Amino acid sequence: FHYNNTITKGQELLDLKKALDEGAIDQNEYDLMKDKIINDEYIKSFFKQMDEEEFDSVSI
């Protein structure tokens, strides 16, 4: 399994700002989502979990 992100963080941030400007999301949602995009913690934790699961399934 290989993760390939074709949308850049810059594009995600621009789309997010547009959603805020158009009223689709509020400031709190914008701040939360912006932090997630910038920090990528969700993606990091997702792959850490995937790596651990793959490791657990290997028998020696």
C-alpha atoms as a PDB file:
ATOM      1  CA  PHE A   1       0.000   0.000   0.000  1.00  0.00           C
ATOM      2  CA  HIS A   2       1.486   3.311  -1.057  1.00  0.00           C
ATOM      3  CA  TYR A   3      -0.068   6.701  -0.376  1.00  0.00           C
ATOM      4  CA  ASN A   4       0.080   9.138  -3.269  1.00  0.00           C
ATOM      5  CA  ASN A   5      -1.208  12.656  -2.655  1.00  0.00           C
ATOM      6  CA  THR A   6      -1.789  14.439  -5.946  1.00  0.00           C
ATOM      7  CA  ILE A   7      -3.292  17.543  -4.321  1.00  0.00           C
ATOM      8  CA  THR A   8      -0.697  19.844  -2.806  1.00  0.00           C
ATOM      9  CA  LYS A   9      -1.055  21.298   0.658  1.00  0.00           C
ATOM     10  CA  GLY A  10      -1.092  24.736  -0.948  1.00  0.00           C
ATOM     11  CA  GLN A  11      -4.068  23.804  -3.106  1.00  0.00           C
ATOM     12  CA  GLU A  12      -5.869  22.304  -0.119  1.00  0.00           C
ATOM     13  CA  LEU A  13      -5.314  25.517   1.842  1.00  0.00           C
ATOM     14  CA  LEU A  14      -6.590  27.637  -1.050  1.00  0.00           C
ATOM     15  CA  ASP A  15      -9.715  25.473  -1.341  1.00  0.00           C
ATOM     16  CA  LEU A  16     -10.222  25.683   2.409  1.00  0.00           C
ATOM     17  CA  LYS A  17      -9.901  29.490   2.392  1.00  0.00           C
ATOM     18  CA  LYS A  18     -12.408  29.669  -0.458  1.00  0.00           C
ATOM     19  CA  ALA A  19     -14.869  27.555   1.540  1.00  0.00           C
ATOM     20  CA  LEU A  20     -14.445  29.917   4.498  1.00  0.00           C
ATOM     21  CA  ASP A  21     -14.893  33.014   2.327  1.00  0.00           C
ATOM     22  CA  GLU A  22     -18.042  31.565   0.748  1.00  0.00           C
ATOM     23  CA  GLY A  23     -19.543  30.641   4.111  1.00  0.00           C
ATOM     24  CA  ALA A  24     -19.402  26.884   3.573  1.00  0.00           C
ATOM     25  CA  ILE A  25     -17.419  26.486   6.805  1.00  0.00           C
ATOM     26  CA  ASP A  26     -16.979  28.712   9.848  1.00  0.00           C
ATOM     27  CA  GLN A  27     -13.749  30.096  11.313  1.00  0.00           C
ATOM     28  CA  ASN A  28     -13.421  27.299  13.881  1.00  0.00           C
ATOM     29  CA  GLU A  29     -13.772  24.622  11.194  1.00  0.00           C
ATOM     30  CA  TYR A  30     -11.293  26.504   9.005  1.00  0.00           C
ATOM     31  CA  ASP A  31      -8.706  26.701  11.791  1.00  0.00           C
ATOM     32  CA  LEU A  32      -9.103  23.028  12.678  1.00  0.00           C
ATOM     33  CA  MET A  33      -8.878  21.825   9.079  1.00  0.00           C
ATOM     34  CA  LYS A  34      -5.972  24.170   8.307  1.00  0.00           C
ATOM     35  CA  ASP A  35      -4.000  22.750  11.222  1.00  0.00           C
ATOM     36  CA  LYS A  36      -4.712  19.211  10.025  1.00  0.00           C
ATOM     37  CA  ILE A  37      -3.506  20.048   6.517  1.00  0.00           C
ATOM     38  CA  ILE A  38      -0.366  21.788   7.729  1.00  0.00           C
ATOM     39  CA  ASN A  39       0.564  19.225  10.362  1.00  0.00           C
ATOM     40  CA  ASP A  40      -0.625  16.142   8.492  1.00  0.00           C
ATOM     41  CA  GLU A  41      -1.022  14.396  11.849  1.00  0.00           C
ATOM     42  CA  TYR A  42      -3.962  12.334  10.627  1.00  0.00           C
ATOM     43  CA  ILE A  43      -1.946  10.957   7.731  1.00  0.00           C
ATOM     44  CA  LYS A  44       1.099  10.315   9.914  1.00  0.00           C
ATOM     45  CA  SER A  45      -0.952   8.471  12.529  1.00  0.00           C
ATOM     46  CA  PHE A  46      -2.806   6.536   9.838  1.00  0.00           C
ATOM     47  CA  PHE A  47       0.416   5.219   8.338  1.00  0.00           C
ATOM     48  CA  LYS A  48       1.954   4.532  11.712  1.00  0.00           C
ATOM     49  CA  GLN A  49      -1.096   2.414  12.522  1.00  0.00           C
ATOM     50  CA  MET A  50      -0.874   0.652   9.138  1.00  0.00           C
ATOM     51  CA  ASP A  51       2.822  -0.084   9.674  1.00  0.00           C
ATOM     52  CA  GLU A  52       2.149  -1.513  13.129  1.00  0.00           C
ATOM     53  CA  GLU A  53      -0.669  -3.711  11.818  1.00  0.00           C
ATOM     54  CA  GLU A  54       1.530  -5.042   9.025  1.00  0.00           C
ATOM     55  CA  PHE A  55       4.298  -5.726  11.523  1.00  0.00           C
ATOM     56  CA  ASP A  56       1.917  -7.548  13.861  1.00  0.00           C
ATOM     57  CA  SER A  57       0.748  -9.839  11.078  1.00  0.00           C
ATOM     58  CA  VAL A  58       4.265 -11.031  10.219  1.00  0.00           C
ATOM     59  CA  SER A  59       5.166 -14.322  11.822  1.00  0.00           C
ATOM     60  CA  ILE A  60       8.732 -15.538  12.207  1.00  0.00           C
END
